[in-house]
Amino acid sequence: MKLAVIGTGYVGLVTGTCFAEVGHTVICVDCDARKVEMLQKGGIPIYEPGLEELVQKNVAAGRLGFTTSTRDGVENADVVFIAVPTPPQPDGSVDLSFMEGVARDIAAVMTSYKIVVDKSTVPVKTGEKVAETIRRYCKAKVEFDVVSNPEFLREGSAVSDFLKPDRVVIGVRTQRPVAAMKELYAPFNAPVVVTDINSAELIKHAANSFLALKISYINAISVICEASGANVQEVASGIGMDARIGRQFFDASLGFGGSCFPKDLSAFVKIAEQLGYDFGLLKEVQRINALQMDRFFKKILETVWVLKDKKIGVLGLAFKQNTDDVRMSPAIDLCHRLLKEGALLRVHDPKAMDKARTVLPPSGVTYIDDMNEVAEGCDALVVATEWNQFKSLDLDRVRKAMTHPILFDGRNLFDPREMEQLGFIYKSIGR
Ligand code: UDX
């Protein structure tokens, strides 16, 4: 089928590329001419494992193209995906101005029947507003259908999540677009849930909030584990072996971050409030998450005592492993807290150092390319992101390089007994 994808960010670029990979013809539209030019030359504006090769392969095969013109994208498309940002507002509500702008752009160039699919994460009842806007701004009175098709992509595994989805959720007002949407997703051989638009929009927020709840639950358990001498990883495994609970998203940490969980949680609390429900449970999920970072930072303060002019190594800057994204990153939050106390930082991240530079102050931070060099002359070392490669840190070299062998492990990458045998003062989460 012929598709247009409007917005080539983390979601849009993966969506367009993966649809091209399974044989559809895709034009990705973006208002950022520099980004479009980079993509046309085979460059990728984001780090996502496996994406660069897929983009280049499908551009070469003539199935994938990039343009700044909505008209060029929409006019020959059967299905038009909206994948533009829906950024959070300070009060937790969602900024839908990009959505509304794209709905108007599509309406202005539509001359034949289109299926307009909302892929962006939006508050429930947004689909209705998109349909209203298109009706209002559509010059040629052409028919169209609006569909909600939320994404469940995790950064760092977005390509595999798209190509092998647990399920495809389709929200429709009438049955007319269902056959085309099923044809579109047929190559993925995944179960398809067809429901109304509002339910489809709620599935997204409800799913993400539940995942965040799972993390905050195990983080709350980690506090009780520390107070009772239990091991949160063993408790998580013991719980997670119950098929109804599952072991995933049960890794205690210094808190979750990223551009989704914090934003979707505050949006969902706000949406519930606007619908007349006080979502206390999710407010507690947010509170536990904030407390987890406070507790971790307190461990550092209590152990190191004075942080002013101390050299602290920080391993990890991205909000999670396998991504370069530092939006709402716990690691970046931790760096700001350390800098505020006057600490001097030596930092490393396999992928996120360039993006970290744009959010960390120009002084007080030294960026180190080799993870084994970060500890040089440090009074303490912190693991802030769960990059697998940190597990193969040269701990002997690290211990010798530090003024004091103190390591704070915010992601439980190391084993407490081994670290003590190596002579470290080792603090982690829930063990
Ligand atoms: C999330 C959802 O997983 C995805 O389905 C949705 O489409 C977008 O939001 P993402 O934010 O990319 O994906 O990353 P995710 O893997 O969910 O991790 C979010 C945060 O939780 C990260 O900071 C991660 O380090 C943290 N985390 C994750 C934990 O602290 N413990 C865990 O067990 C899992």
Tab-separated table of C-alpha atoms in Angstrom, residues 1-5 11-28 51 53-66 81 159 162-163 184-185 187-188:
chain	number	residue	atom	x	y	z
A	1	MET	CA	0.000	0.000	0.000
A	2	LYS	CA	1.013	3.645	-0.327
A	3	LEU	CA	1.601	5.443	2.967
A	4	ALA	CA	2.553	8.853	4.248
A	5	VAL	CA	4.054	9.295	7.715
A	11	VAL	CA	8.109	6.969	16.340
A	12	GLY	CA	7.571	8.286	12.798
A	13	LEU	CA	10.924	7.238	11.356
A	14	VAL	CA	10.671	3.711	12.802
A	15	THR	CA	7.040	3.399	11.639
A	16	GLY	CA	7.757	4.537	8.065
A	17	THR	CA	10.916	2.463	7.721
A	18	CYS	CA	9.362	-0.744	9.068
A	19	PHE	CA	6.305	-0.415	6.832
A	20	ALA	CA	8.673	0.004	3.861
A	21	GLU	CA	10.663	-3.015	5.050
A	22	VAL	CA	7.561	-5.250	4.768
A	23	GLY	CA	6.857	-4.001	1.234
A	24	HIS	CA	4.716	-0.868	1.480
A	25	THR	CA	5.694	2.355	-0.306
A	26	VAL	CA	6.272	5.130	2.217
A	27	ILE	CA	6.891	8.863	2.072
A	28	CYS	CA	7.975	10.415	5.375
A	51	LEU	CA	17.390	1.561	12.070
A	53	GLU	CA	20.652	-0.091	7.858
A	54	LEU	CA	16.883	-0.432	7.315
A	55	VAL	CA	16.513	3.204	6.228
A	56	GLN	CA	19.373	2.947	3.746
A	57	LYS	CA	18.170	-0.426	2.389
A	58	ASN	CA	14.601	0.798	1.814
A	59	VAL	CA	15.629	4.160	0.350
A	60	ALA	CA	17.867	2.249	-2.091
A	61	ALA	CA	14.935	-0.071	-2.911
A	62	GLY	CA	12.803	2.988	-3.732
A	63	ARG	CA	10.193	2.096	-1.068
A	64	LEU	CA	11.087	4.920	1.314
A	65	GLY	CA	11.395	8.646	0.615
A	66	PHE	CA	11.564	11.889	2.602
A	81	PHE	CA	0.039	8.430	9.698
A	159	VAL	CA	12.627	-1.673	15.311
A	162	PHE	CA	7.562	-2.723	15.536
A	163	LEU	CA	8.418	-5.770	13.397
A	184	LEU	CA	-1.469	-2.860	6.173
A	185	TYR	CA	-0.448	-4.876	9.239
A	187	PRO	CA	2.850	-8.849	7.060
A	188	PHE	CA	3.520	-8.680	10.836
